[in-house]
XYZ file of C-alpha atoms in Angstrom:
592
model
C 248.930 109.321 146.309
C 247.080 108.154 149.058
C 243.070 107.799 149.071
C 241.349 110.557 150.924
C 238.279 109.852 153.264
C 235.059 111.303 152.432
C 235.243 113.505 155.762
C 238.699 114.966 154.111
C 237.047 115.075 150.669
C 234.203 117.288 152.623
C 236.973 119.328 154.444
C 238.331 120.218 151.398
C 234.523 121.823 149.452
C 233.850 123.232 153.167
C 236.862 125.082 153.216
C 237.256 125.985 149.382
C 233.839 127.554 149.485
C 233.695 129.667 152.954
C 233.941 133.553 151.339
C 233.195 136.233 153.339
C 231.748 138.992 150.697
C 228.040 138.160 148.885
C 227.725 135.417 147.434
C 225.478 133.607 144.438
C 224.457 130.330 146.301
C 224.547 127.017 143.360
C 223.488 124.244 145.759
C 225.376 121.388 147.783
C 228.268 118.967 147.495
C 227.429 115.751 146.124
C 230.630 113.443 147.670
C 231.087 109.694 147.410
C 227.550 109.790 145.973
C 226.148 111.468 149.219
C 224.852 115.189 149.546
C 226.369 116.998 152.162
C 223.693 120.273 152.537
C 226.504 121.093 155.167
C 229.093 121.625 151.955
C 227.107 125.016 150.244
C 228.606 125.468 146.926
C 228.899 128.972 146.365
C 230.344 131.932 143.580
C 231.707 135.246 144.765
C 229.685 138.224 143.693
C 232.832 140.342 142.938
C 234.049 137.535 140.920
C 231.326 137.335 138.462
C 232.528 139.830 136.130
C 235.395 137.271 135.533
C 233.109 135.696 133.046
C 232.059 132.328 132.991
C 230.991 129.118 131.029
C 227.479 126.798 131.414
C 227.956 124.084 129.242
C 226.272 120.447 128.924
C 224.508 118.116 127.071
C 221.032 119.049 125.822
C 218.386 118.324 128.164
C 220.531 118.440 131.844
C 219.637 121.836 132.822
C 221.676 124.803 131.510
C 218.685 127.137 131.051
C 217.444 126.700 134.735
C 221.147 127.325 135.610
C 221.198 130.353 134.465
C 217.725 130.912 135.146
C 218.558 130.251 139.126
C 221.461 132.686 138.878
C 219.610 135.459 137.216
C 217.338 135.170 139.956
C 219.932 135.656 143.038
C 221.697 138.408 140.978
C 218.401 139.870 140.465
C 218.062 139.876 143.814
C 221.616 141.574 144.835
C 220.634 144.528 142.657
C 222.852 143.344 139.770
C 220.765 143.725 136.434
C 220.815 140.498 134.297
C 220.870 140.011 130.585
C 219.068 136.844 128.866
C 219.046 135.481 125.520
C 215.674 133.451 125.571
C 216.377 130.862 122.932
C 213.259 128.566 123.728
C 210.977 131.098 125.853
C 211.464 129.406 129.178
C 212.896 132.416 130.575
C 209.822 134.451 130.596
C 209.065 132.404 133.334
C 210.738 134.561 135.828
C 207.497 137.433 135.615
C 205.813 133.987 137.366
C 205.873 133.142 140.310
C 206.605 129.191 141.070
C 204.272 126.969 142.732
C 205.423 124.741 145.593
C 205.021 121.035 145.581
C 205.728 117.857 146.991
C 208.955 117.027 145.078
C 210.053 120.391 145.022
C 209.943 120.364 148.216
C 211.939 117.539 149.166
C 214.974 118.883 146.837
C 215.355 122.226 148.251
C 215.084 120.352 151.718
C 218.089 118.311 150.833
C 220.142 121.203 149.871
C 219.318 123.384 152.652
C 217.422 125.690 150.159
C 214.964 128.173 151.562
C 212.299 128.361 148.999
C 209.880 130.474 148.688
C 207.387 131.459 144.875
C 208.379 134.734 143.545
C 208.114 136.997 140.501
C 211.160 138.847 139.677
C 211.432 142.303 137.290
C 211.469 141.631 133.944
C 212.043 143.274 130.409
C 210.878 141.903 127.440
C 212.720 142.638 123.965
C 212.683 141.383 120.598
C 215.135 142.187 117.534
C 213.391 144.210 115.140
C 209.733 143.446 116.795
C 210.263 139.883 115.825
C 208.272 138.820 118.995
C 205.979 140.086 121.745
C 208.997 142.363 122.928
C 210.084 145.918 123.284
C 211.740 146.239 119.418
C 215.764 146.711 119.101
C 217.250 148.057 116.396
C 220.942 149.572 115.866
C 222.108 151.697 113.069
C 224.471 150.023 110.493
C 226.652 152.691 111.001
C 226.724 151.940 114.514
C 226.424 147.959 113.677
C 230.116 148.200 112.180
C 231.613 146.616 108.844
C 232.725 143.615 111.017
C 229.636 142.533 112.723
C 227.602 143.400 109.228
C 229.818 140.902 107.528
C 229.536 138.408 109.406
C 225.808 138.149 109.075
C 226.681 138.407 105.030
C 228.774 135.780 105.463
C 231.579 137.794 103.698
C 234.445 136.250 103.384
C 238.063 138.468 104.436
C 238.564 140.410 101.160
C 235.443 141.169 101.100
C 234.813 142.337 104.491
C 237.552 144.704 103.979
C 236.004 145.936 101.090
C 232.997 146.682 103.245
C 235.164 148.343 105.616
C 235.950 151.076 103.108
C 232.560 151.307 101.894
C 232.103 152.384 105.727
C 234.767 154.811 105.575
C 233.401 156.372 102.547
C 230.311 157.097 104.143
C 231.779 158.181 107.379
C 234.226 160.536 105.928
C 231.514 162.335 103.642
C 228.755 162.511 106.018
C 226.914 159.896 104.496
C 224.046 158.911 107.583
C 224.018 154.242 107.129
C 221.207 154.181 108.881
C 219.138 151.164 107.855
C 220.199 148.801 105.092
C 218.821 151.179 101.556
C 221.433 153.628 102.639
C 224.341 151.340 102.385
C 222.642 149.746 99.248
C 222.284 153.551 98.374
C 226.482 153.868 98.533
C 227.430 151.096 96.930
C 225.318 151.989 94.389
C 226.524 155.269 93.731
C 230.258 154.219 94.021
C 229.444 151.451 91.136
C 227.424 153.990 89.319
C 229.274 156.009 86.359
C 228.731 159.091 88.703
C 230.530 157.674 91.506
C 233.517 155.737 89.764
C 236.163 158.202 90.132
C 235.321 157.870 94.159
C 235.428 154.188 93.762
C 238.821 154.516 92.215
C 239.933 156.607 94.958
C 239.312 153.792 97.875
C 241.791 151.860 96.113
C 241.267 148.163 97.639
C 237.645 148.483 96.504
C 236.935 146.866 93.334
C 233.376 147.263 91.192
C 233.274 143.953 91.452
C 233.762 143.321 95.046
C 231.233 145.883 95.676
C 228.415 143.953 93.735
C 228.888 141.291 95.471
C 228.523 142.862 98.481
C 225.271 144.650 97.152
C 223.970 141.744 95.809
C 224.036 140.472 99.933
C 222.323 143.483 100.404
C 219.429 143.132 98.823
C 219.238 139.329 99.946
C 219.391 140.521 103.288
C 216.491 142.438 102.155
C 214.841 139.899 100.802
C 214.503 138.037 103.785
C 212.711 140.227 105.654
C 216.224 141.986 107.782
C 215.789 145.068 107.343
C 213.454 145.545 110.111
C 216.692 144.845 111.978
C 218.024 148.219 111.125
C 217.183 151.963 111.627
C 215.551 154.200 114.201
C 215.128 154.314 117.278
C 218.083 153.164 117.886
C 218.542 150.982 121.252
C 220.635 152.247 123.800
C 222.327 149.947 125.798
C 222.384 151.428 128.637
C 218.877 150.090 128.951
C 220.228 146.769 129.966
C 221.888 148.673 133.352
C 218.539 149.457 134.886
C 217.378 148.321 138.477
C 213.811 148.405 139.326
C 212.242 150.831 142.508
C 212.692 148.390 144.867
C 216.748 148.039 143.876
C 216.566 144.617 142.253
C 218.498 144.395 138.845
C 215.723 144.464 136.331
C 216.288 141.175 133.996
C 216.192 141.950 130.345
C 215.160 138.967 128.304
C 215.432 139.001 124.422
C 213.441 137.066 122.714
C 214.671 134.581 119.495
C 211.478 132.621 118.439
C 213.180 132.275 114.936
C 216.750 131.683 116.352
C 217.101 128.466 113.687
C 216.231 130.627 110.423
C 218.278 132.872 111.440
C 221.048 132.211 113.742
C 223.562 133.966 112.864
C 221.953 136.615 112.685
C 221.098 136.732 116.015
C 224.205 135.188 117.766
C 225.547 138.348 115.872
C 223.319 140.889 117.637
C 224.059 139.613 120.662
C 227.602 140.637 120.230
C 226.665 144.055 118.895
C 225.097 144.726 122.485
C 228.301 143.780 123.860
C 230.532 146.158 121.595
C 228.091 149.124 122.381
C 228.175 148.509 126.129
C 232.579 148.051 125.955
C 232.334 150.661 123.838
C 230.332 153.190 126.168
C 230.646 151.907 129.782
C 233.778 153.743 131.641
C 236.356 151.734 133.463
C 235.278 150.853 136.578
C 238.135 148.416 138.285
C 237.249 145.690 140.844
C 233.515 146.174 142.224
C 231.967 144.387 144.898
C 229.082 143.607 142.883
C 229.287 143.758 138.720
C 227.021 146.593 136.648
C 225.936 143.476 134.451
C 225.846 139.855 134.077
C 225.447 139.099 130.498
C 224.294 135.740 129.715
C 225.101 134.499 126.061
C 223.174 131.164 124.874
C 224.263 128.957 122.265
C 227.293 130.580 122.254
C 228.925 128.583 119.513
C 226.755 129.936 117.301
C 229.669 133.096 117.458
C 232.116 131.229 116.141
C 231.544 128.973 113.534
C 233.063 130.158 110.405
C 234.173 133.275 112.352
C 236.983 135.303 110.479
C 240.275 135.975 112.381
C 239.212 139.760 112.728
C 235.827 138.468 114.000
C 237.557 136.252 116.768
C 240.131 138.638 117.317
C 237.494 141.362 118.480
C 235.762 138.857 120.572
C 238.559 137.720 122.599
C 239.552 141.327 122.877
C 236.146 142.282 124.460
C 235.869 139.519 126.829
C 239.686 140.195 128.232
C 238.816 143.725 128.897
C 235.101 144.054 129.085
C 235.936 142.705 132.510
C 237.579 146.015 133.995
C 234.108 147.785 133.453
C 231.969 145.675 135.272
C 230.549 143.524 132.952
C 230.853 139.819 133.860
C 229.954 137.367 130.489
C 228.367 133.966 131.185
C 228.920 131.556 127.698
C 226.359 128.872 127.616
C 227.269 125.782 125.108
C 227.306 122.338 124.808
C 231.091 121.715 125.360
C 233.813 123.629 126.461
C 235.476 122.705 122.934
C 232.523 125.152 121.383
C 234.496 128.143 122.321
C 238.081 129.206 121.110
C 240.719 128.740 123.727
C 241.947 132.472 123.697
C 238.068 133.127 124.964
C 237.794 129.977 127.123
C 240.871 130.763 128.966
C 239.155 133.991 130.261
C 236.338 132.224 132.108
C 237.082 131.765 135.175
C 233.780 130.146 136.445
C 232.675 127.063 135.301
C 229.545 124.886 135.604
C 229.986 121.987 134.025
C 226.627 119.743 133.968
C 226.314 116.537 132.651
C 228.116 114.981 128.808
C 227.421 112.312 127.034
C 230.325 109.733 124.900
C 227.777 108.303 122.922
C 230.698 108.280 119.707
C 234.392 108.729 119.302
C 233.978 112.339 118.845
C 231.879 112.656 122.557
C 234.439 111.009 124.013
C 236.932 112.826 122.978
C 234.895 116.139 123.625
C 234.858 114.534 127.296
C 238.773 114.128 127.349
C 239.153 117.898 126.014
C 236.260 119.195 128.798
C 238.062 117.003 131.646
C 241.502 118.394 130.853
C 240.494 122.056 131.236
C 239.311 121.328 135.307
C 241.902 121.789 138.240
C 243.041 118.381 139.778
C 240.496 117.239 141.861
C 239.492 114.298 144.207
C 236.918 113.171 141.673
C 236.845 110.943 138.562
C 235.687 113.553 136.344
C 235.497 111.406 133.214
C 232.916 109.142 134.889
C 231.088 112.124 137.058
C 230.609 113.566 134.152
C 229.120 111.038 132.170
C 226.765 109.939 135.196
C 225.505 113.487 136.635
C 221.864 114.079 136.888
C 219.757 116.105 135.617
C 220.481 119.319 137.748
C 223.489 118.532 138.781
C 227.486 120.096 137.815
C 230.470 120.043 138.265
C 231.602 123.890 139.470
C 234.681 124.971 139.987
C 235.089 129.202 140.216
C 237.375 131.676 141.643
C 237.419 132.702 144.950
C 238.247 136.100 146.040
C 241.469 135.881 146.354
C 241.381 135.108 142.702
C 242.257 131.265 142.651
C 240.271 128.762 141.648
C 238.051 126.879 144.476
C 238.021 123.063 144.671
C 236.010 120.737 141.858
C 232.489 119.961 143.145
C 229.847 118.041 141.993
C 226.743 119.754 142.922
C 223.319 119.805 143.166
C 221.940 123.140 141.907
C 219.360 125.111 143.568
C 215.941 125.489 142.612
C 214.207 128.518 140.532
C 211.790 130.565 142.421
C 210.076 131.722 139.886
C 208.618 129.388 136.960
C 210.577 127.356 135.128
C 208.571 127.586 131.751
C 207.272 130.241 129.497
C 204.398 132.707 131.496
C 201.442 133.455 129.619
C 200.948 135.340 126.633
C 198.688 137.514 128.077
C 201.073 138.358 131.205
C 204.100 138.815 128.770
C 202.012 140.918 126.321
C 200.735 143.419 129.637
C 204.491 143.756 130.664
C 205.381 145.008 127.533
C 202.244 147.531 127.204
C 203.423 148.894 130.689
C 207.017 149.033 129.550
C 208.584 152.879 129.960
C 210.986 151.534 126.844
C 207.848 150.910 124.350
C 206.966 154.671 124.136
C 211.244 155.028 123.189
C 211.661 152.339 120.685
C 207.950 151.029 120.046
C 207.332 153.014 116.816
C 210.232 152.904 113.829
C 211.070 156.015 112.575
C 212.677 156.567 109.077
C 214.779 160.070 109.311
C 216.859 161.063 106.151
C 219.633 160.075 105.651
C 222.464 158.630 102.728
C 219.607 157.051 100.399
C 217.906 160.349 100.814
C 220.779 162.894 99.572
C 221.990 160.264 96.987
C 218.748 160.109 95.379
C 218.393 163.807 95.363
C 215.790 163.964 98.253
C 218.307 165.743 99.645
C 220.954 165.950 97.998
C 224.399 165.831 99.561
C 228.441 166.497 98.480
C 230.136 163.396 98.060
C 233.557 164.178 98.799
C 235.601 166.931 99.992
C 235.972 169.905 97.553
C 238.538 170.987 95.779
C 239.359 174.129 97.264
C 237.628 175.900 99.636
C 237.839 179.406 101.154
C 239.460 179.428 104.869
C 236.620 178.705 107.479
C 234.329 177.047 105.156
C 233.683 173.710 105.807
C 234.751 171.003 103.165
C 231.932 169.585 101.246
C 231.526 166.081 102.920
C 232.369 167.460 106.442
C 230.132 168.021 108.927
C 230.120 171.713 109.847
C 229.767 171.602 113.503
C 232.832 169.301 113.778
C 235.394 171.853 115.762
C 238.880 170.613 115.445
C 239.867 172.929 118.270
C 236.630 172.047 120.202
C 238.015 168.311 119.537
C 241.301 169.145 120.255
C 241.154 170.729 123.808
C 238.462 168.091 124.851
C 241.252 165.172 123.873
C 244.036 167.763 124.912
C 242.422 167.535 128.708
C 241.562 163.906 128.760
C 244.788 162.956 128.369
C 246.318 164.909 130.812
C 243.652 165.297 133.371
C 243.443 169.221 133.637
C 241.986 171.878 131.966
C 243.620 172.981 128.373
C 245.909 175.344 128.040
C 244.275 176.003 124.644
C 242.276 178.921 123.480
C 239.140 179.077 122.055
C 238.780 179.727 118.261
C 236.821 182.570 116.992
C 234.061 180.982 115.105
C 232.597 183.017 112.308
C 228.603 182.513 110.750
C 228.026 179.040 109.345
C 227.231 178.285 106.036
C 223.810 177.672 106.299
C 223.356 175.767 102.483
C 224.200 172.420 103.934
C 223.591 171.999 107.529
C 219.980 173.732 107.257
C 218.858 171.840 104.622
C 220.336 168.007 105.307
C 221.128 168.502 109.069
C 224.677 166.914 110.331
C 225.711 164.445 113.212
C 226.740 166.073 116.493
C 230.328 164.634 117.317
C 230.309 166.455 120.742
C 231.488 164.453 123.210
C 229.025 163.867 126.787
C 230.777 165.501 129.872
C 229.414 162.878 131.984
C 231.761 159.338 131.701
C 228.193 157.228 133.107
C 225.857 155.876 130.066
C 222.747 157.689 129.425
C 219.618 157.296 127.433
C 219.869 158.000 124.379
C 218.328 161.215 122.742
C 216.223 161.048 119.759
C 218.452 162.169 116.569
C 217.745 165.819 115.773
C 218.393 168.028 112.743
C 220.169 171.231 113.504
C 222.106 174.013 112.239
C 225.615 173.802 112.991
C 227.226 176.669 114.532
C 230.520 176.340 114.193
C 232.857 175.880 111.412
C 235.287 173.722 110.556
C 238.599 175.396 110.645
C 241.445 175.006 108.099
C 243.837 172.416 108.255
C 247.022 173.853 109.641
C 249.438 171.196 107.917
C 249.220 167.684 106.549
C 247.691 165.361 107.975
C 244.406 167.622 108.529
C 242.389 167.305 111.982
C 244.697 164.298 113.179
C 247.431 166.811 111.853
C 246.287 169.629 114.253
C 245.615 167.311 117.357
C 248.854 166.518 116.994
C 250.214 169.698 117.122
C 248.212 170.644 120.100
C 249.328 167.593 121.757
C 252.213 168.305 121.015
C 252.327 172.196 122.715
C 250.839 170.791 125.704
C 253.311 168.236 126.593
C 256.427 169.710 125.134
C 257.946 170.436 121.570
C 260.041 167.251 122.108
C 257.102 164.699 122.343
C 254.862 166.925 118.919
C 255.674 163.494 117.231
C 254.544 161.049 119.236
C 251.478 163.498 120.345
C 251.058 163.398 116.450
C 250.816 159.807 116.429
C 248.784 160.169 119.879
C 246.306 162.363 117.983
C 245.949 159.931 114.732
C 245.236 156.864 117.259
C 242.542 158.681 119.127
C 240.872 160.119 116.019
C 241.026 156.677 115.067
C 238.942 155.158 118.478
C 236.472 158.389 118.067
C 235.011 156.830 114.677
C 235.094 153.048 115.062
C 235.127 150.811 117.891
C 237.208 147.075 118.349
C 234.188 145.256 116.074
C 234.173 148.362 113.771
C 230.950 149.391 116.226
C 230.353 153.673 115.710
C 229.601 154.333 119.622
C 226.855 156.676 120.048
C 229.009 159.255 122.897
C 231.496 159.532 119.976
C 229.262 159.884 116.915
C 227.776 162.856 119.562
């Protein structure tokens, strides 16, 4: 194949990288060892919920890659989500100051520069920082994403995923980590050993081992982790007064005690938001650009069902306008069903300091389109700031390899005061929501006869009286017609049920969840958990099966006697989705 020019070289990036829709602008061409500030190198807006991968050698730049992007999507309106591993991030509440050097770099790019400070949100898991606290539920955490942190290995994670369904199915509240030390106490206490025998896979055993985690969970100070208020994600989807995305940063000063701990949070805010967020097809701009440091941290030692619901997220997370951004040392970090989902990559510089680096640099070069550059040795010989980008244009194919250099930051690239970060946080509309923990009763409460609750359905019970167990304000019919019209997109043909007088015995005293569904598809804030009455009562199962039973038969009315089984099986899928989510998550719209 014959040699081509530099001018054809230059043809080529000019041409690969001329879009017409908005734009995130990375810097200039580097060809032949020249910069060409006439070659901008440049990623599609709308193509940013494609996901993407920042990878390189520590020390060449990734955080002020990422930093540099969050600013222009910032910018756009497009709120930003950043895992600050080393604090640097902060920075962007701080405006840069212009000098000399500086200078002369965004000169040579064509960069108009200008110090700015950019909206900013500070969090931090459990208060473990100067941050807004997060916490989750373990119910809402999942038996997947909890085991993982336990480092459970696959019997016993499904072990854990019964405990779960214990507690779901008999209105046993997991909200912080005593009330799932609470149930697997009682289902390894003589009381509870006729329930244990019931779950079938679970052994006694199995279940100390898991409680023994527990507790060193506990000892280690994670607990804080888990309970009330419980952060909704929708937080992360905010834009600030003036229509810039705001840019949430969380903060991990103790990422390397505890790192998989956090890697593991960070996925739980993805669940919740794939979870939550309607479909919302191609965009011209995504809801969210979720940036995910030290992403191998995810998956090493994953389980199968662990990777499995990762790579599921990131294929479809994508249709609801969430675009993922994995940042990593090598491309070889991730697992190739997720790597082969990221379609924009900035590549900075690697080092083949041993066998294994080169081969690393082998493995990184072979995942790049073929290009007019020698990627093994650009690669090896990039500055500091520099990459090698390739991305998808908007016709959905990949643009040509580039080496680039990247634009600058405009705000400071470093950690802003204490004192700054500290006065953000006071002013923060999220610390009155999530500031102060709250401990509201729950499964350690009623199985330690603070309030005392049934363990398991009774019996026998007379018609219209809820089973013990069952939340009372759980209306199968109520259910019913709202799945009934969201599956065929009109009204239901269904009558209301009569409801008669609640037994008041359970609900008054220990309160239940309220499974209604939210009319409105868009996330909202979350409402603090309330104790109520319930008003209406379950009513009796029709046939076999129970509620899954009698959505099926609905289902079945509505779309013709013919089709009752497969609505059936319809119904038992859906009832399915409304409890647990791909990771095991419990969404809060479905635990509504």
């Amino acid at each position: 194949m014959a040699t081509k020019t530099t001018a054809e070289k230059l043809a080529t990036i000019q041409k690969g990288y001329t879009l017409e829709g908005a734009t995130i602008e990375l810097g200039a061409a580097i060809i032949d060892g020249e910069l060409h500030k006439d070659a901008p190198v440049r990623l599609p807006l709308a193509m940013m919920n494609r996901h993407g991968l920042v990878a390189g050698a520590t020390g060449t730049g990734k955080t002020v890659t990422l930093h540099m992007m969050a600013e222009q999507l910032s910018t756009a309106g497009v709120p930003v989500f950043l895992a600050d591993i080393k604090g640097d991030l902060s920075g962007l509440a701080t405006a840069a100051v212009g000098s000399d050097k500086l200078r002369a770099r965004t000169d040579s790019i064509g960069q108009p520069w200008e110090g700015k400070t950019f909206p900013v949100e500070f969090l931090a898991l459990g208060g473990d920082g100067n941050g807004v606290p997060v916490r989750a539920t373990v119910t809402s955490f999942g038996p997947i994403l909890l085991s993982r942190i336990m480092e459970l290995n696959d019997t016993q994670e499904s072990s854990l995923q019964l405990v779960f369904y214990f507690a779901d199915k008999n209105g046993l509240e997991l909200i912080d980590l005593k009330d799932l030390r609470a149930v697997i106490q009682f289902l390894t206490s003589d009381e509870g050993k006729d329930k244990l025998e019931e779950l079938g896979g679970l052994s006694k055993a199995t279940a100390g081992v898991i409680l023994r985690e527990i507790v060193n969970l506990e000892a280690q100070g994670l607990e804080k982790f888990f309970g009330e208020p419980e952060f909704d994600t929708a937080e992360l989807l905010r834009t600030a007064p003036d229509g810039r995305g705001v840019v949430t940063c969380l903060e991990l000063p103790t990422l390397q005690t505890k790192p998989m701990l956090f890697s593991t949070f960070l996925m739980w805010l993805l669940a919740d938001l794939f979870e939550d967020l309607p479909e919302a097809g191609d965009l011209d701009k995504p809801k969210l650009v979720f940036f995910l440091d030290e992403a191998h941290l995810l998956f090493n030692g994953a389980t199968k069902a662990f990777l499995d619901a990762i790579t599921t997220t990131v294929r479809l997370i994508r249709s609801k306008g969430v675009g993922i951004f994995f940042v990593t040392q090598t491309p070889k970090d991730v697992p190739a069903d997720v790597l082969g989902q990221l379609a924009n990559r900035v590549q900075h510089a690697l080092r083949a300091f041993t066998p294994e680096d080169a081969k690393a640099l082998k493995a990184t070069v072979s995942t790049f389109p073929v290009s007019d550059y020698d990627l093994e040795e650009t690669l090896t010989s990039a500055g500091i700031g520099e990459a090698v980008i390739t991305v998808m244009n908007e016709k959905g194919a990949p643009t040509p390899v580039a080496l680039t250099r990247l634009r600058a930051p405009e705000s400071l690239m470093g950690p802003s005061e204490d004192a700054l970060v500290r006065s953000t946080v006071a002013g923060s509309a999220l610390l009155g929501k999530y500031g102060t923990a709250v401990d509201n009763p729950s499964a350690y409460e009623k199985l330690n006869g603070k309030a005392a609750a049934p363990t398991g359905p009774a019996a026998s019970a007379p018609a219209g009286t809820p089973s013990a167990g069952t939340p009372a304000s759980y209306d199968v019919d109520a259910e019913a017609r709202r799945i009934e019209e969201e599956i065929l997109g009109r009204p239901s043909s269904r009558p209301p049920q009569a409801t008669a007088p609640a037994p008041q015995d359970f609900d008054v005293q220990y309160g239940t969840p309220d499974y209604s569904e939210p009319q409105e598809s868009k996330p909202r804030a979350k409402a603090p958990r309330t104790r109520k009455p319930a008003s209406q009562p379950r009513q009796p199962q029709s046939e076999p099966g129970g509620m899954m039973g009698d959505l099926g038969g609905v289902l079945g009315g509505a779309l013709g006697g013919g089709l009752k089984s497969m609505a059936r099986s319809m119904g038992t899928q859906l009832g399915r989705e409304l409890l647990r989510g791909v990771f095991g998550t419990s969404s809060r719209r479905r635990r509504r």
